[in-house]
mmCIF file of C-alpha atoms in Angstrom:
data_model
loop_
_atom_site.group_PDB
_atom_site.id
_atom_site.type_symbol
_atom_site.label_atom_id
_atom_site.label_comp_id
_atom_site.label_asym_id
_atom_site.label_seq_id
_atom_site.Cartn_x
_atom_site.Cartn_y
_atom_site.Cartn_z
ATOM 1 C CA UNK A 17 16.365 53.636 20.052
ATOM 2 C CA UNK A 18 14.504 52.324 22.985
ATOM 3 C CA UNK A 19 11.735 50.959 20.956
ATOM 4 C CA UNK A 20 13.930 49.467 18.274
ATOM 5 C CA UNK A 21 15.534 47.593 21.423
ATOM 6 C CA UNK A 22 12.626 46.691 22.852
ATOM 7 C CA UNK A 23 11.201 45.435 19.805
ATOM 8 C CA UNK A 24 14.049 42.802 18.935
ATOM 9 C CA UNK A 25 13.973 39.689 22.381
ATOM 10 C CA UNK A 26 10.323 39.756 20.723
ATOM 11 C CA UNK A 27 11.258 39.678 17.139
ATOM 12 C CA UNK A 28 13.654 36.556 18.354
ATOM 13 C CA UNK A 29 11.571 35.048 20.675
ATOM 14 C CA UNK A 30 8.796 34.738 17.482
ATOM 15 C CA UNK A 31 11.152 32.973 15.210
ATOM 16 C CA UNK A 32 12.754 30.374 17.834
ATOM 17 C CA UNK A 33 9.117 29.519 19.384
ATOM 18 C CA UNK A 34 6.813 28.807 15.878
ATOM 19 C CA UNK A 35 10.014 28.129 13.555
ATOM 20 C CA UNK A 36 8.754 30.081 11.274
ATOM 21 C CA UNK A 37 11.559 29.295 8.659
ATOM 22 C CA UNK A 38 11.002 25.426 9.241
ATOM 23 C CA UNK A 39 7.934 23.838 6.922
ATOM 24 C CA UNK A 40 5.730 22.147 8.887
ATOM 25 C CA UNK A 41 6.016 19.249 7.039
ATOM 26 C CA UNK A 42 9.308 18.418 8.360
ATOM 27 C CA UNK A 43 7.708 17.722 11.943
ATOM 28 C CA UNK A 44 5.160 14.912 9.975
ATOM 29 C CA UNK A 45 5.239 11.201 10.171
ATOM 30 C CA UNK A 46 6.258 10.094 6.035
ATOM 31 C CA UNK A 47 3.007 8.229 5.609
ATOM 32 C CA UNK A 48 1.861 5.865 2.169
ATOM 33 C CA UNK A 49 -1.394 7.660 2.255
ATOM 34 C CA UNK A 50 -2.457 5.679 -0.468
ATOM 35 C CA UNK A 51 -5.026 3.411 -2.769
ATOM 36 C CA UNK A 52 -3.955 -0.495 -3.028
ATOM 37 C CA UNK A 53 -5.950 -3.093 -4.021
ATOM 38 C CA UNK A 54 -5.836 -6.369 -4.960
ATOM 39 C CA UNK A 55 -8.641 -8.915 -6.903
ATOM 40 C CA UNK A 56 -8.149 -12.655 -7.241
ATOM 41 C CA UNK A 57 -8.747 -14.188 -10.235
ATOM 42 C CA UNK A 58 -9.101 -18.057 -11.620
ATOM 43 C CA UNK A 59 -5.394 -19.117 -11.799
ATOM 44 C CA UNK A 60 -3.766 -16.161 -9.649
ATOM 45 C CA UNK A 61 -4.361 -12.510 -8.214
ATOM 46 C CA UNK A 62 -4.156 -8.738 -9.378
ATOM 47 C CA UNK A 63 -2.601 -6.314 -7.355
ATOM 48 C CA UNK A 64 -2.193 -2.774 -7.978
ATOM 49 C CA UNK A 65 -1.234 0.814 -6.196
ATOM 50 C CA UNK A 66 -0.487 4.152 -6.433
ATOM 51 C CA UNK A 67 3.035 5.625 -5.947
ATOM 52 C CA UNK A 68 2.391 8.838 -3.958
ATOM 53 C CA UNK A 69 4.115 8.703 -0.694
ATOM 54 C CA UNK A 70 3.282 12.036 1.309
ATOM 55 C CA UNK A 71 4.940 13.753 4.393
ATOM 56 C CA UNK A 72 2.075 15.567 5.728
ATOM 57 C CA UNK A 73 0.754 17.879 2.962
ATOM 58 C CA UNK A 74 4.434 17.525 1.107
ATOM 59 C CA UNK A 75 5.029 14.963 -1.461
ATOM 60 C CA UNK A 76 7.786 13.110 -0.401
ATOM 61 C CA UNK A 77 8.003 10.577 -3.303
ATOM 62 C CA UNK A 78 6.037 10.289 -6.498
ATOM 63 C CA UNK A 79 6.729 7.322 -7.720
ATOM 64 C CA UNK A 80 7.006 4.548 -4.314
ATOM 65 C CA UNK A 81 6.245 1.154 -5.516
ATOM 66 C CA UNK A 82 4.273 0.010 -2.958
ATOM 67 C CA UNK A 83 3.956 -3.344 -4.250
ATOM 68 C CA UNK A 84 6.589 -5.496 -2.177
ATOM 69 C CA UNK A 85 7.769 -8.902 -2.849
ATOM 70 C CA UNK A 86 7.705 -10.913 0.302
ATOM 71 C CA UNK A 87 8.463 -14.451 -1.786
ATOM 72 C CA UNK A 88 9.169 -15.839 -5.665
ATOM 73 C CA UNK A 89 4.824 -15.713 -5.818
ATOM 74 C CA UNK A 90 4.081 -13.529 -2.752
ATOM 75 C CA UNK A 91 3.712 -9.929 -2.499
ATOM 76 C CA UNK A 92 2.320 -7.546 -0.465
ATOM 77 C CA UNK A 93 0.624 -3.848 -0.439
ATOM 78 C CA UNK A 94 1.656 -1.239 1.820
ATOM 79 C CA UNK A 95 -0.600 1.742 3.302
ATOM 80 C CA UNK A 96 -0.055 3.621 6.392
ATOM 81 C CA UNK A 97 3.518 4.329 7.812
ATOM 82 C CA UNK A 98 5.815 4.302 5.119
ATOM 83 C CA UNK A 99 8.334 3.035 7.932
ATOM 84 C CA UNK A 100 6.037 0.819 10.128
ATOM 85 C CA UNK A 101 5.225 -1.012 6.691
ATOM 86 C CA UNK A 102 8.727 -1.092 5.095
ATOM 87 C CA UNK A 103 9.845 -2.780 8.721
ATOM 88 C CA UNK A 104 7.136 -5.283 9.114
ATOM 89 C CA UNK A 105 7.573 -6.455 5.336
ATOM 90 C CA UNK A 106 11.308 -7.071 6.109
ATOM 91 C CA UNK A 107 10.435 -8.810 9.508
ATOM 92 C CA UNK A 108 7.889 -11.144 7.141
ATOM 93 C CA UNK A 109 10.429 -11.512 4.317
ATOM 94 C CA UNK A 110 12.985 -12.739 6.741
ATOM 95 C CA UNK A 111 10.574 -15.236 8.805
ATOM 96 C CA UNK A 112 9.218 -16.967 5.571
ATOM 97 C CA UNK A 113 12.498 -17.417 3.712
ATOM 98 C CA UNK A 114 13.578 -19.743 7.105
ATOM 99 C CA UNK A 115 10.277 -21.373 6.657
ATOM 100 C CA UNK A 116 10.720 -21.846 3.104
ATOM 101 C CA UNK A 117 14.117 -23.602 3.887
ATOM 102 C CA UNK A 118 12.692 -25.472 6.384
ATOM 103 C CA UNK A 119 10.180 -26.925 4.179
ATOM 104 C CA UNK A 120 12.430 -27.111 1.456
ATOM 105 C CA UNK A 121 9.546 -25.676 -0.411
ATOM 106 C CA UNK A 122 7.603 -22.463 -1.745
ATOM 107 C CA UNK A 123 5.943 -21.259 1.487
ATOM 108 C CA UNK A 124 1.803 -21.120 1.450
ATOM 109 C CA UNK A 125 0.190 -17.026 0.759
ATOM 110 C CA UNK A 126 -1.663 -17.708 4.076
ATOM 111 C CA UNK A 127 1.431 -18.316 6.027
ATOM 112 C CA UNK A 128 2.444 -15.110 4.762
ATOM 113 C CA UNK A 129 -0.397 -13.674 5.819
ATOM 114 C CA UNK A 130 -0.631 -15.030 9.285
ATOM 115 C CA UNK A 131 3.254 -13.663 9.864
ATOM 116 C CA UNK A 132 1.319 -9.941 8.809
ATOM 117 C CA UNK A 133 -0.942 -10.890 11.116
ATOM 118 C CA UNK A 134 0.967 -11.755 14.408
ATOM 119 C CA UNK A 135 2.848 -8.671 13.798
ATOM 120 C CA UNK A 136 0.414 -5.685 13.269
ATOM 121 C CA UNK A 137 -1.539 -7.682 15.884
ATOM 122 C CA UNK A 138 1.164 -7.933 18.866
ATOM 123 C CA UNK A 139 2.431 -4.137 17.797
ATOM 124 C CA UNK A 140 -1.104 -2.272 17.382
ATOM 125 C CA UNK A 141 -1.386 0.383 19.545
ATOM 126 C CA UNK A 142 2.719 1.181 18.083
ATOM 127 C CA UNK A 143 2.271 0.637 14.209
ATOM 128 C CA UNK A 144 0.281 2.773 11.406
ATOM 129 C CA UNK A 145 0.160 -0.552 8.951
ATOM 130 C CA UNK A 146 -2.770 -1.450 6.465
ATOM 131 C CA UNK A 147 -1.692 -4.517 4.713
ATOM 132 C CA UNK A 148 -2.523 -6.422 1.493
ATOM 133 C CA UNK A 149 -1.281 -9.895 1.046
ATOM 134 C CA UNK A 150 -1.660 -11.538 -2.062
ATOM 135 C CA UNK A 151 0.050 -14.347 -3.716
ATOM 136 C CA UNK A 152 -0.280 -18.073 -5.291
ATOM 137 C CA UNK A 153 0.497 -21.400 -4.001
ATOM 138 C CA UNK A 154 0.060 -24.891 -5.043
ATOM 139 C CA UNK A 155 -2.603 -25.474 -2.646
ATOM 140 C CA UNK A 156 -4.956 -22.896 -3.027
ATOM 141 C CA UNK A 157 -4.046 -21.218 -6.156
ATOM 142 C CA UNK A 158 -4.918 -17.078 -5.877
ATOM 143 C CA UNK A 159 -5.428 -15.635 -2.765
ATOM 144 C CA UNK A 160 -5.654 -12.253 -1.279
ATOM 145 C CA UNK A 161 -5.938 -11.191 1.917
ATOM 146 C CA UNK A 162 -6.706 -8.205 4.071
ATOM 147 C CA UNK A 163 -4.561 -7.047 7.378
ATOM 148 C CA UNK A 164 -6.121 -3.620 8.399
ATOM 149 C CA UNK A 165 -4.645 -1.163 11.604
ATOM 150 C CA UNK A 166 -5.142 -3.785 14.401
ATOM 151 C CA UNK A 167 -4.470 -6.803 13.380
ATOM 152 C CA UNK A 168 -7.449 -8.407 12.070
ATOM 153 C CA UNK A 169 -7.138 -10.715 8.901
ATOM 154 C CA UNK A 170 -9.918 -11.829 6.700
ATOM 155 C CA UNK A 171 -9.399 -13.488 3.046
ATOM 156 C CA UNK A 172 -11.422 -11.525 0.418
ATOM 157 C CA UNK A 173 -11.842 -12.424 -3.589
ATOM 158 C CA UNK A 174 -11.094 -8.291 -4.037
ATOM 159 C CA UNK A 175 -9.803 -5.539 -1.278
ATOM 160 C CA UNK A 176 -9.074 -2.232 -1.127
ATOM 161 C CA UNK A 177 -7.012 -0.090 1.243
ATOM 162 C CA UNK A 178 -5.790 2.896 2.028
ATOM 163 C CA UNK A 179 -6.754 6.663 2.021
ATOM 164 C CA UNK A 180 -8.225 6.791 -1.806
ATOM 165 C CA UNK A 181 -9.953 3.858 -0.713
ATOM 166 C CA UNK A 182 -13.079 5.508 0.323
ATOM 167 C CA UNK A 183 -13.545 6.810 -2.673
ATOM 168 C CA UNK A 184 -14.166 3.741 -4.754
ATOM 169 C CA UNK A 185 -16.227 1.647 -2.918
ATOM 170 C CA UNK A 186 -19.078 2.830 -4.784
ATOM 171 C CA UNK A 187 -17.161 1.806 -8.444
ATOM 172 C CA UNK A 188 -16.210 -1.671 -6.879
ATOM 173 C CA UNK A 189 -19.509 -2.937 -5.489
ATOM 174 C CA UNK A 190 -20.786 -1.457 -9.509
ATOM 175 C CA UNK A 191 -18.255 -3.341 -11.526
ATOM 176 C CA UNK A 192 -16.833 -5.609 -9.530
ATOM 177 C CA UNK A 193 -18.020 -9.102 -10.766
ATOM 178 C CA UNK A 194 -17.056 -12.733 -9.720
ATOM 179 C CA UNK A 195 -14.845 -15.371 -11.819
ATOM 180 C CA UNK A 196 -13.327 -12.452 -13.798
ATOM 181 C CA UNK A 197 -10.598 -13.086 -16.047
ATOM 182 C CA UNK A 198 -7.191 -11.929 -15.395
ATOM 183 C CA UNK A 199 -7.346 -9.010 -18.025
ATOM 184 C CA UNK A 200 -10.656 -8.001 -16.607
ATOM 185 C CA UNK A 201 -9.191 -7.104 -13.224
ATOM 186 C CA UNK A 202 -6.371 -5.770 -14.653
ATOM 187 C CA UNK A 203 -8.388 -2.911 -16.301
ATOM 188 C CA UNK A 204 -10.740 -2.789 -13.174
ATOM 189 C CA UNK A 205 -7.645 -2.420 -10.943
ATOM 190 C CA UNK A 206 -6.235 0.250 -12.954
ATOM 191 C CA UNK A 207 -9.565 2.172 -13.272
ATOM 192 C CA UNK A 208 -10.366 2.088 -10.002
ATOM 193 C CA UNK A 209 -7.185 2.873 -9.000
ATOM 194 C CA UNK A 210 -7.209 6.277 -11.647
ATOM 195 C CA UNK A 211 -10.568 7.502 -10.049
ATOM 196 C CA UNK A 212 -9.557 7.317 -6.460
ATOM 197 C CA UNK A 213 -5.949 8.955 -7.587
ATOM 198 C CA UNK A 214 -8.076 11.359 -9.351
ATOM 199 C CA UNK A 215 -10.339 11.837 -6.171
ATOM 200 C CA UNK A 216 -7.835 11.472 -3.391
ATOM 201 C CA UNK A 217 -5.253 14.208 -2.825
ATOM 202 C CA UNK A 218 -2.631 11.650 -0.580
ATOM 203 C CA UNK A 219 -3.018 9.014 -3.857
ATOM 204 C CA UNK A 220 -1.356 10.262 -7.030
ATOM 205 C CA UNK A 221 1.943 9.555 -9.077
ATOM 206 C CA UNK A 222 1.549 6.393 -11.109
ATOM 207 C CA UNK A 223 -0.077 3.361 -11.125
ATOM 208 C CA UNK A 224 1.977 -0.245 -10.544
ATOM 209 C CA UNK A 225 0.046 -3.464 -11.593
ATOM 210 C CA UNK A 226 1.180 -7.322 -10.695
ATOM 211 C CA UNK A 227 -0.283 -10.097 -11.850
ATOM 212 C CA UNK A 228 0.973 -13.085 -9.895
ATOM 213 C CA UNK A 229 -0.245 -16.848 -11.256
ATOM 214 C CA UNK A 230 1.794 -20.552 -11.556
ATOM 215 C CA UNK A 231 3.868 -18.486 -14.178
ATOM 216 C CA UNK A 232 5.498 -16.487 -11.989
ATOM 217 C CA UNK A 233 5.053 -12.127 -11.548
ATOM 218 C CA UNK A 234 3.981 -10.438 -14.237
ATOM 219 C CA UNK A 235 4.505 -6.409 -13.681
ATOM 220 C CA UNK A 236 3.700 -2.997 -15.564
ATOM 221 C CA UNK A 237 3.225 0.720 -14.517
ATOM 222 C CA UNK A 238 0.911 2.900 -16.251
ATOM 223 C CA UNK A 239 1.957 6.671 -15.979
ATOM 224 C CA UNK A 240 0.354 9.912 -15.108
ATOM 225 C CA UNK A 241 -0.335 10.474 -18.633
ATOM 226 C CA UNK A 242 -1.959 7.716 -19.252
ATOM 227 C CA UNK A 243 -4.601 7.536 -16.440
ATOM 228 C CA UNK A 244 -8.199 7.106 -17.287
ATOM 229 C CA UNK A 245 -9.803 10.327 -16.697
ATOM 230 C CA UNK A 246 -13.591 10.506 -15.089
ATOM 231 C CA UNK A 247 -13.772 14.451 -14.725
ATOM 232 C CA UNK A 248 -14.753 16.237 -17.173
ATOM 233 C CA UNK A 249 -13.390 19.677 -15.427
#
């Protein structure tokens, strides 16, 4: 009896101090650990992600689209904090629709990108954002450009982000290849985007594609089913 009573403050004291019946995953940050990307082509851009949205080592959402619109011919791609990103693409949606009034016109992609900018730049050591804008204006026709953690922004003709990122920069600089045609980087986005799903174990679900040009958004999703597959295991 006295060892049975001696037995249960520890028995207690084990569950309430490692919450033993709570996953850990419910103590993560719900993060877009991701692959985006996004290549311009002659008349427009190609943008494309996967849909796997993790919470730690839990899959919190398997099919995200993670492709935003910010404007009618403006879109963005979201990796990092599934929060941090949601809020800053509001906070950018909101700013450029005033502009857009104010000009009483369709606002420029690097405007866009310059609102990205101030704000991962002025909240960096607060917000978990890797942003890809890419869109098409009168001006300068397709553009993409790259916002990484910090707050830096550089235009690129092709960028990738994200966690599945690292495993593709290998395929890109092999079959990436300037003035490519739209369809060209629409098959290059998606199999890119199937080998670093295939590779990376925070990218997964299926794969969203944009094409954005004068004509307006052009979208499809290619399932899990349908993936290009590189392993022969």
């Amino acid at each position: 009896m006295a060892t049975a009573t001696s037995m249960m403050p520890f028995f207690g004291q084990q569950i309430s101090s490692k919450n033993n019946l709570i996953p850990d995953w419910t103590s993560q940050e719900v993060s877009t650990g991701t692959t985006i990307m996004a290549v311009e082509y002659d008349g427009g851009v190609v943008i494309g992600a996967d849909s796997r949205t993790t919470t730690g080592a839990y899959i919190a959402n398997r099919v995200t689209d993670k492709l935003t619109p910010i404007h009618d011919r403006i879109f963005c791609c979201r990796s990092g904090s599934a929060a941090d990103t949601q809020a800053i693409a509001d906070v950018v949606t909101y700013q450029l629709g005033f502009h857009s009034i104010e000009l009483d016109e369709p606002p420029l992609v690097e405007t866009a990108a310059n609102l990205f900018k101030a704000s991962c730049y002025r909240y960096r050591e607060e917000l978990t954002a890797g942003i890809l804008v890419a869109g098409w204006d009168r001006r300068k026709g397709g553009q993409v450009y790259s916002v990484p953690i910090g707050g830096m922004l550089v235009r690129q003709p092709v960028s990738v982000g994200g966690s599945g990122s690292t495993y593709i920069y290998g395929f890109m600089d092999a079959n990436y290849k300037p003035a490519m045609s739209k369809d060209q980087c629409l098959e290059l986005t998606a199999a890119a985007l199937s080998l670093a799903m295939e590779r990376d174990g925070s990218s997964g679900g299926v794969i969203r594609l944009a094409s954005i040009s004068e004509e307006g958004v052009e979208r499809r999703v290619i399932l899990g089913n349908q993936l290009s597959k590189f392993s022969t295991h």
